[in-house]
Coordinates of C-alpha atoms in Angstrom, one line a residue:
X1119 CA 87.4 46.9 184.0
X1120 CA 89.0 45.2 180.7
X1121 CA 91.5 43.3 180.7
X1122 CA 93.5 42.7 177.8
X1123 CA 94.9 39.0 177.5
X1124 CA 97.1 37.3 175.3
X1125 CA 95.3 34.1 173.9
X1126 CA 96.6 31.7 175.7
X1127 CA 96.3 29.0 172.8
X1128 CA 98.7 30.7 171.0
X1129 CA 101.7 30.8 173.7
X1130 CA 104.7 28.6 174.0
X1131 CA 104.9 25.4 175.7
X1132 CA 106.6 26.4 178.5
X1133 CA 103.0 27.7 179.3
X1134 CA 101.5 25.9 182.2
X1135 CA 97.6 26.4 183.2
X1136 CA 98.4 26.5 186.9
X1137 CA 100.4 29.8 185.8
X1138 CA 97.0 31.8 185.5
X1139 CA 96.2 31.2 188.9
X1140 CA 97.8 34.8 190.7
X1141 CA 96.1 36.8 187.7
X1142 CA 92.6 34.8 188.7
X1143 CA 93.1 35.5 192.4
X1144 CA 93.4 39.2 191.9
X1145 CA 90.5 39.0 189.4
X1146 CA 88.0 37.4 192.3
X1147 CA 89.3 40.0 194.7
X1148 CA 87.8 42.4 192.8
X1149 CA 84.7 40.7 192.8
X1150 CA 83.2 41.1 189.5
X1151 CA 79.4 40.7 189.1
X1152 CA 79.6 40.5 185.4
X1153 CA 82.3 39.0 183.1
X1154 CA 82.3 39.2 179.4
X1155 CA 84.1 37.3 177.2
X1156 CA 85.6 37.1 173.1
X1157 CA 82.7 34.4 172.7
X1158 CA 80.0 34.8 169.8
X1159 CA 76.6 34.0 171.5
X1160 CA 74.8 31.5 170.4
X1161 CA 72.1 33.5 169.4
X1162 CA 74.3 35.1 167.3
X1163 CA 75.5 32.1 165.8
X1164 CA 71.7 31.1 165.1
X1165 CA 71.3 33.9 163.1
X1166 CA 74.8 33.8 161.0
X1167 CA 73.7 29.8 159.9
X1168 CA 70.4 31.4 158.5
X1169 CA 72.4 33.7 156.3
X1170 CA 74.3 31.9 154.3
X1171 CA 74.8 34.3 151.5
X1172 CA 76.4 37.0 153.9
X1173 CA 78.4 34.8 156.5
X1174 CA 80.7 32.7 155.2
X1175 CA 81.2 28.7 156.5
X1176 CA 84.8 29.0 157.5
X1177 CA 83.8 31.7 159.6
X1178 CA 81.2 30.0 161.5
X1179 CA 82.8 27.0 162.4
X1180 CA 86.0 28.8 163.4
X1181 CA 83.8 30.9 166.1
X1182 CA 80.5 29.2 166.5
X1183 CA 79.7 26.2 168.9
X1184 CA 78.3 23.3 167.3
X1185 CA 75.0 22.2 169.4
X1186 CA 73.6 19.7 166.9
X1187 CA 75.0 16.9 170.1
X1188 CA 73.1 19.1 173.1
X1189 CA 70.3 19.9 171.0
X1190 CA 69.5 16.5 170.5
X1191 CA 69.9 15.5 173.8
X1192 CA 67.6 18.4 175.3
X1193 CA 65.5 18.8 172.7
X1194 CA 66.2 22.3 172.6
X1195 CA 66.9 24.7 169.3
X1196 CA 69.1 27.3 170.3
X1197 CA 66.5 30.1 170.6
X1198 CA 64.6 28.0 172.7
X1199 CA 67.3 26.9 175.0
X1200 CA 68.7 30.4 175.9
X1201 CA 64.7 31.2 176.8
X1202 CA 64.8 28.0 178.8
X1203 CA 68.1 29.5 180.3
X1204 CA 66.9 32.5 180.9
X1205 CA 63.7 31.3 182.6
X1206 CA 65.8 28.7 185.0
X1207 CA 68.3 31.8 185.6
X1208 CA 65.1 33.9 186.8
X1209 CA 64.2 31.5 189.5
X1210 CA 67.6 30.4 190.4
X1211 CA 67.7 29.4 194.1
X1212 CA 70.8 30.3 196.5
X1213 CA 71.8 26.4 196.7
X1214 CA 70.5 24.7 193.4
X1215 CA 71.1 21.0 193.4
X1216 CA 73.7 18.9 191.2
X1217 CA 71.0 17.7 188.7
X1218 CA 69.8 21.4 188.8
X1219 CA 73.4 22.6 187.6
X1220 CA 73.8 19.6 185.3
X1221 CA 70.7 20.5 183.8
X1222 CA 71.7 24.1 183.6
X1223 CA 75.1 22.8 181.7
X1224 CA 73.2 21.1 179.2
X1225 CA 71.1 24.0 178.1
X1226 CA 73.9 26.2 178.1
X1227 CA 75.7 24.1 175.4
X1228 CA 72.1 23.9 173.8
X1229 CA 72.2 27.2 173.7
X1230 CA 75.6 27.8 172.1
X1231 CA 76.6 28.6 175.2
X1232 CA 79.4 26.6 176.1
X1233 CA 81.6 28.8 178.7
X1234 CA 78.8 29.4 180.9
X1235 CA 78.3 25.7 180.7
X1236 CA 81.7 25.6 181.8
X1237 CA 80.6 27.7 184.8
X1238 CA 78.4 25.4 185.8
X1239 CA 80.6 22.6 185.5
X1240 CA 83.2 24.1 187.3
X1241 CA 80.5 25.1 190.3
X1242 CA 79.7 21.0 190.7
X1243 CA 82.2 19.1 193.3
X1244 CA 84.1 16.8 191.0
X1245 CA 82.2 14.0 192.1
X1246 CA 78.7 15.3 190.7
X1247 CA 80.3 15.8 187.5
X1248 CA 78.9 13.4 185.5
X1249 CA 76.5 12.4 183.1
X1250 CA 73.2 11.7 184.1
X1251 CA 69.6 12.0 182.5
X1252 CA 69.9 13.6 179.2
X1253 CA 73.8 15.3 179.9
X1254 CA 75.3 12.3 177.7
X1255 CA 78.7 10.8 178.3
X1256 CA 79.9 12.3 175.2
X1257 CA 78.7 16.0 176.8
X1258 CA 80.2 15.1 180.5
X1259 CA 83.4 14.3 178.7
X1260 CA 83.3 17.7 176.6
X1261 CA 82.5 19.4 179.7
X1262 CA 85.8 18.0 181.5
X1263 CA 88.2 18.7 178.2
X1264 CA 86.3 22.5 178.0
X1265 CA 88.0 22.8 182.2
X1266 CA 90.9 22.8 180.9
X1267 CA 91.6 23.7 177.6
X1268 CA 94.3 26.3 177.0
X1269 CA 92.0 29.6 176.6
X1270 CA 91.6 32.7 178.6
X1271 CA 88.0 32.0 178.6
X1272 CA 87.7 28.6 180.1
X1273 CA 91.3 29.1 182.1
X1274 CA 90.5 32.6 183.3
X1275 CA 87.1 33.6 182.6
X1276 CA 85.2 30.6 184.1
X1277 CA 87.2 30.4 187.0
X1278 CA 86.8 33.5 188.0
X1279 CA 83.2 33.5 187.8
X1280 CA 82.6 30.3 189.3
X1281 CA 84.7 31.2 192.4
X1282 CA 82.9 34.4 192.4
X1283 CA 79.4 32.8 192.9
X1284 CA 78.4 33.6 189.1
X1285 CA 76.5 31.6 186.7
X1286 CA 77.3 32.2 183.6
X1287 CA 79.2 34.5 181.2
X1288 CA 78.3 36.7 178.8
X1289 CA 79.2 36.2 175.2
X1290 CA 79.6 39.9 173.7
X1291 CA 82.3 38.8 170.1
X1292 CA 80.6 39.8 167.0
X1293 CA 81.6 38.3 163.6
X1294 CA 78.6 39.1 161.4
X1295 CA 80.3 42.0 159.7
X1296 CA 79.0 42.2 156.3
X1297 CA 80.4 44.6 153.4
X1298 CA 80.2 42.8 150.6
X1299 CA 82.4 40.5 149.2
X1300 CA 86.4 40.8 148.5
X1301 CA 86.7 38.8 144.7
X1302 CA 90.9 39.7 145.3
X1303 CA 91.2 37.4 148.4
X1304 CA 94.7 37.7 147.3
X1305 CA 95.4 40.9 147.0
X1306 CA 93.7 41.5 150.1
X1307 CA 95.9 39.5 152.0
X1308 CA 99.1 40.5 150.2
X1309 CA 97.9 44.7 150.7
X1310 CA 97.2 44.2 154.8
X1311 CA 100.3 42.0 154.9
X1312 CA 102.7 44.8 152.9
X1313 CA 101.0 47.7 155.7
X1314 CA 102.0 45.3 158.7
X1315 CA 105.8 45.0 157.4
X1316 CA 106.4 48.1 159.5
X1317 CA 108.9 49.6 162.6
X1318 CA 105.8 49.7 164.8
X1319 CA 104.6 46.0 163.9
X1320 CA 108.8 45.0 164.4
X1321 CA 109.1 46.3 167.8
X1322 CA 105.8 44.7 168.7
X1323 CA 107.2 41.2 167.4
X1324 CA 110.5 41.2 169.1
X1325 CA 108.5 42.8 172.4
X1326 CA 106.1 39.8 172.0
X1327 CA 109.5 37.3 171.4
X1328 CA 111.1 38.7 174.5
X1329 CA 108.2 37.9 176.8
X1330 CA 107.3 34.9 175.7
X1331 CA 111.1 33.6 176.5
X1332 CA 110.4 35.0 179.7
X1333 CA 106.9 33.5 180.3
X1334 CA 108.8 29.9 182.6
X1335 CA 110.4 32.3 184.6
X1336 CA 108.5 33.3 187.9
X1337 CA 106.3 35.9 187.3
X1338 CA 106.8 35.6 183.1
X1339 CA 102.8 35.3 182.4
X1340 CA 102.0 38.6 184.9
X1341 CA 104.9 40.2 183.2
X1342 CA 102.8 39.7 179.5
X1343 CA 99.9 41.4 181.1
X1344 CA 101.3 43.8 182.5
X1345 CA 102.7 44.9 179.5
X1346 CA 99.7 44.3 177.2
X1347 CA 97.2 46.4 179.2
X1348 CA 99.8 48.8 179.6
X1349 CA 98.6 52.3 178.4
X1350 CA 101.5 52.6 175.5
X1351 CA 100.7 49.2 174.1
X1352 CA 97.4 50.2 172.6
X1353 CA 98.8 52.9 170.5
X1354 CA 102.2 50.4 169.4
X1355 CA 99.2 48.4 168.3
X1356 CA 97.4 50.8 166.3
X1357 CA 100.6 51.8 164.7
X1358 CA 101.3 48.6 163.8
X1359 CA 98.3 47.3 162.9
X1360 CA 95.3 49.5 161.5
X1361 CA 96.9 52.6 161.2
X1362 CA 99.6 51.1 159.1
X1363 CA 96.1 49.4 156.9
X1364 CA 94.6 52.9 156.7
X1365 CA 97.3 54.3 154.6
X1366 CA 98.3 51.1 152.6
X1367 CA 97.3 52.3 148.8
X1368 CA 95.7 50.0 147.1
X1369 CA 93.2 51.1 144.5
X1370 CA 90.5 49.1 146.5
X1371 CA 91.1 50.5 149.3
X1372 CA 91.7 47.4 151.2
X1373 CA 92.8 48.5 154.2
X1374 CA 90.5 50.9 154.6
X1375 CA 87.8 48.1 154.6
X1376 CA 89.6 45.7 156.9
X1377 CA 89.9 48.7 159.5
X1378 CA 85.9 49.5 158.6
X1379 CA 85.7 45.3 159.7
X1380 CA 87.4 45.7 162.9
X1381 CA 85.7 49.0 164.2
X1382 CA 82.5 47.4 163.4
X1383 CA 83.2 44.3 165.2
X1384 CA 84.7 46.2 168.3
X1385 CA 81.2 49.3 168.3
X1386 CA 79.1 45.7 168.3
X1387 CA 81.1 44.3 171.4
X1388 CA 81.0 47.4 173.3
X1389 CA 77.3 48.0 172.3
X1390 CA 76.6 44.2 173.6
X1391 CA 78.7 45.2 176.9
X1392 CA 76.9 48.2 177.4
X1393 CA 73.2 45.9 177.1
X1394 CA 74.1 43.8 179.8
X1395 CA 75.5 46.6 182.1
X1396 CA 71.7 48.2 181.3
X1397 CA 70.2 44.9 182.6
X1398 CA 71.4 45.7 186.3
X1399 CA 73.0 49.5 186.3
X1400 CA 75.9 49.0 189.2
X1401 CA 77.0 45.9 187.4
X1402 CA 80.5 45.5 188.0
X1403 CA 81.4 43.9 184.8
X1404 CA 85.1 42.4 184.1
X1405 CA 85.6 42.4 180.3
X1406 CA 88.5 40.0 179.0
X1407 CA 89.5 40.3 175.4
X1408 CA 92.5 40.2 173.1
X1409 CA 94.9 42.7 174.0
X1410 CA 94.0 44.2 170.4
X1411 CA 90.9 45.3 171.2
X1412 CA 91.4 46.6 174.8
X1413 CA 92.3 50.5 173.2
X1414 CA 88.8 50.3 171.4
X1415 CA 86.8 48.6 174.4
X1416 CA 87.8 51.6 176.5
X1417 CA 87.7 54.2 174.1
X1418 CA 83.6 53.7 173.8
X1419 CA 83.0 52.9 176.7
X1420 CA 84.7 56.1 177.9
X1421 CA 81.7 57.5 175.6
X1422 CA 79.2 55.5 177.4
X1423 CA 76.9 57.3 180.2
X1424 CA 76.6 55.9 183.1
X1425 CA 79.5 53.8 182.8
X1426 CA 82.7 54.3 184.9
X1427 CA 85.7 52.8 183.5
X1428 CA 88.3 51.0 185.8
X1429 CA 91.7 50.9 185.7
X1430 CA 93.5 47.2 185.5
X1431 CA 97.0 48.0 186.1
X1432 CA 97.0 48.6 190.2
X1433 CA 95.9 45.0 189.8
X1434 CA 98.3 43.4 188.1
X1435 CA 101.3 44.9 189.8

C-alpha cells in the first residue's frame, strides 16, 4: 500500500503534530509488517562519501545522516553497524530489555539509520529514555528532538511502526543518480522552471493553496491526503511537472535529463521495495513517500510478480 504524503516540513503553521494522529490510527489498523520510507540508507550514504567525483557535497548532507557522533560512541563504521544491526535483529527476543533497545538505537544512528533509531526510541517508556553506557547525552537528546520533528517519517512512519510492534524501517530513497555533469546550472534551472510555468502546474498551485488554508479546520490534513493519493492527482502531476520537462526545447535537452533523473531515482526505490518484500514474500509493506512519486511507485510495482498492490483511498475516507 503507498501512501502519498505531503512533507509535512513544508506546511503552514497552522500545522499541528497531534493532527496526524487519525491518518496513524488507520495506518496501524491495517497492520503493516513492513514500512518504507523517503530515507537514503545509510549504506547508501557510505558509498556516495567514497565517490566524490560523482556525488556532489550539497547533495549528501541535504539527504545523508551524519554518524561521525554515533560512530564514535559505538565504535562502529557504518558497514559494520548495519551488520551489527542486522545480527541483533536476527536474535531479537519478544521482550528485549531497555539497555537492549537503547543499544539497538545507537547502532541504528551508527548505521545511518536514524528513523529506525527513532523506532526504538519511541518503543522505550519515556522513563528509559535516556542516556546510558555509550548512547551519549548529546544522542538521547537527538533522539527526543528526531520524536518530534515535523516529517512524515518521524511523525507518521515511526509511530506507526512502533505501535505496530516493528523495529525498524526501511530506508528505500536513492540519490546516487549519476549522468554526468550539467556546466549550465543556469540554464538548467531557468529551462525546467520555463516547462513548470504551465495550466497543469497553476491548477496544482492554487489546489495546493486551497488546502493548505483549509488544513486548521477539522479534518483539513485528511482532506490533503485524500486528495493527493487521489487517482487524478498523479496524472495533474505529471502534466505539470515532467511531462511539461519532456517537451521543454532546449538544445541540451534539459528536461529530458531531469526526467531521465527522476525515473531513475523512482526504478531504484521500487527495486529497493521490491528487495525487502523478497526477504519475507507476504510482507505487508506500507510505503510512504511524496505524493510525486506515488504514480511511479505504483506503476512498477503493478509490473512486479508476486506483488499485489493495495488501494489507500477506502482508508482515508
Amino acid at each position: 500500500m503507498v501512501l502519498g504524503s505531503p512533507h509535512l516540513s513544508g506546511l503552514p503553521d497552522s500545522f499541528r503534530p497531534e493532527m496526524v494522529e487519525p491518518l496513524v490510527a488507520r495506518l496501524v489498523e491495517w497492520h503493516p509488517t513492513a514500512i518504507a520510507i523517503e530515507n537514503s540508507s545509510g549504506l547508501l550514504c557510505d558509498a556516495m562519501r567514497r565517490q566524490p567525483a560523482r556525488q556532489d557535497a550539497d547533495t549528501i548532507e541535504s539527504y545523508c545522516f551524519d554518524t561521525t557522533a554515533a560512530g564514535k560512541a559505538s565504535g562502529l563504521d557504518v558497514p559494520a553497524a548495519n551488520a551489527e544491526a542486522d545480527k541483533m535483529l536476527e536474535d531479537w527476543p519478544a521482550d528485549p530489555s531497555p539497555e537492549m533497545r537503547r543499544r539497538l538505537a545507537l547502532v541504528f544512528l551508527a548505521a545511518g539509520e536514524p528513523a529506525s533509531a527513532t523506532v526504538q526510541w519511541l518503543r522505550l517508556p519515556k522513563e528509559e529514555r535516556r542516556a546510558e553506557g555509550d548512547l551519549t547525552g548529546e544522542l538521547a537528546a537527538l533522539l527526543d528532538r528526531q520524536t518530534a520533528r515535523q516529517n512524515e517519517v518521524d511523525l507518521i512512519a515511526a509511530q506507526v511502526a512502533a505501535r505496530s510492534g516493528l523495529e525498524r524501517l526501511w530506508s528505500v530513497d536513492d540519490q546516487s543518480y549519476f549522468a554526468g555533469p550539467i556546466t549550465d546550472e543556469e540554464g538548467y534551472g531557468a529551462a525546467l522552471t520555463k516547462a513548470w510555468d504551465n495550466p497543469a502546474g497553476d491548477a496544482r498551485q492554487r489546489e495546493s493553496e486551497a488546502l493548505n488554508a483549509n488544513l486548521g479546520q477539522p479534518g483539513g490534513l485528511m482532506d490533503i491526503y485524500r486528495t493527493y493519493n487521489s487517482p487524478s492527482y498523479a496524472m495533474q502531476a505529471y502534466r505539470s511537472d515532467w511531462g511539461a520537462a519532456l517537451t521543454e526545447p532546449s538544445p541540451q535537452a534539459f528536461g529530458r535529463r531531469y526526467v531521465a533523473y527522476w525515473e531513475t531515482r523512482n526504478l531504484r526505490m521500487v527495486a529497493n521495495i521490491r528487495e525487502v518484500l523478497g526477504r519475507e514474500p507476504g510482507t505487508r509493506m506500507l510505503a510512504i513517500v511524496g505524493a510525486s512519486h506515488k504514480g511511479y511507485y505504483e506503476a512498477y510495482l503493478d509490473q512486479m510478480r508476486d506483488v499485489e498492490l493495495v488501494d489507500v483511498m477506502p482508508l482515508l475516507q
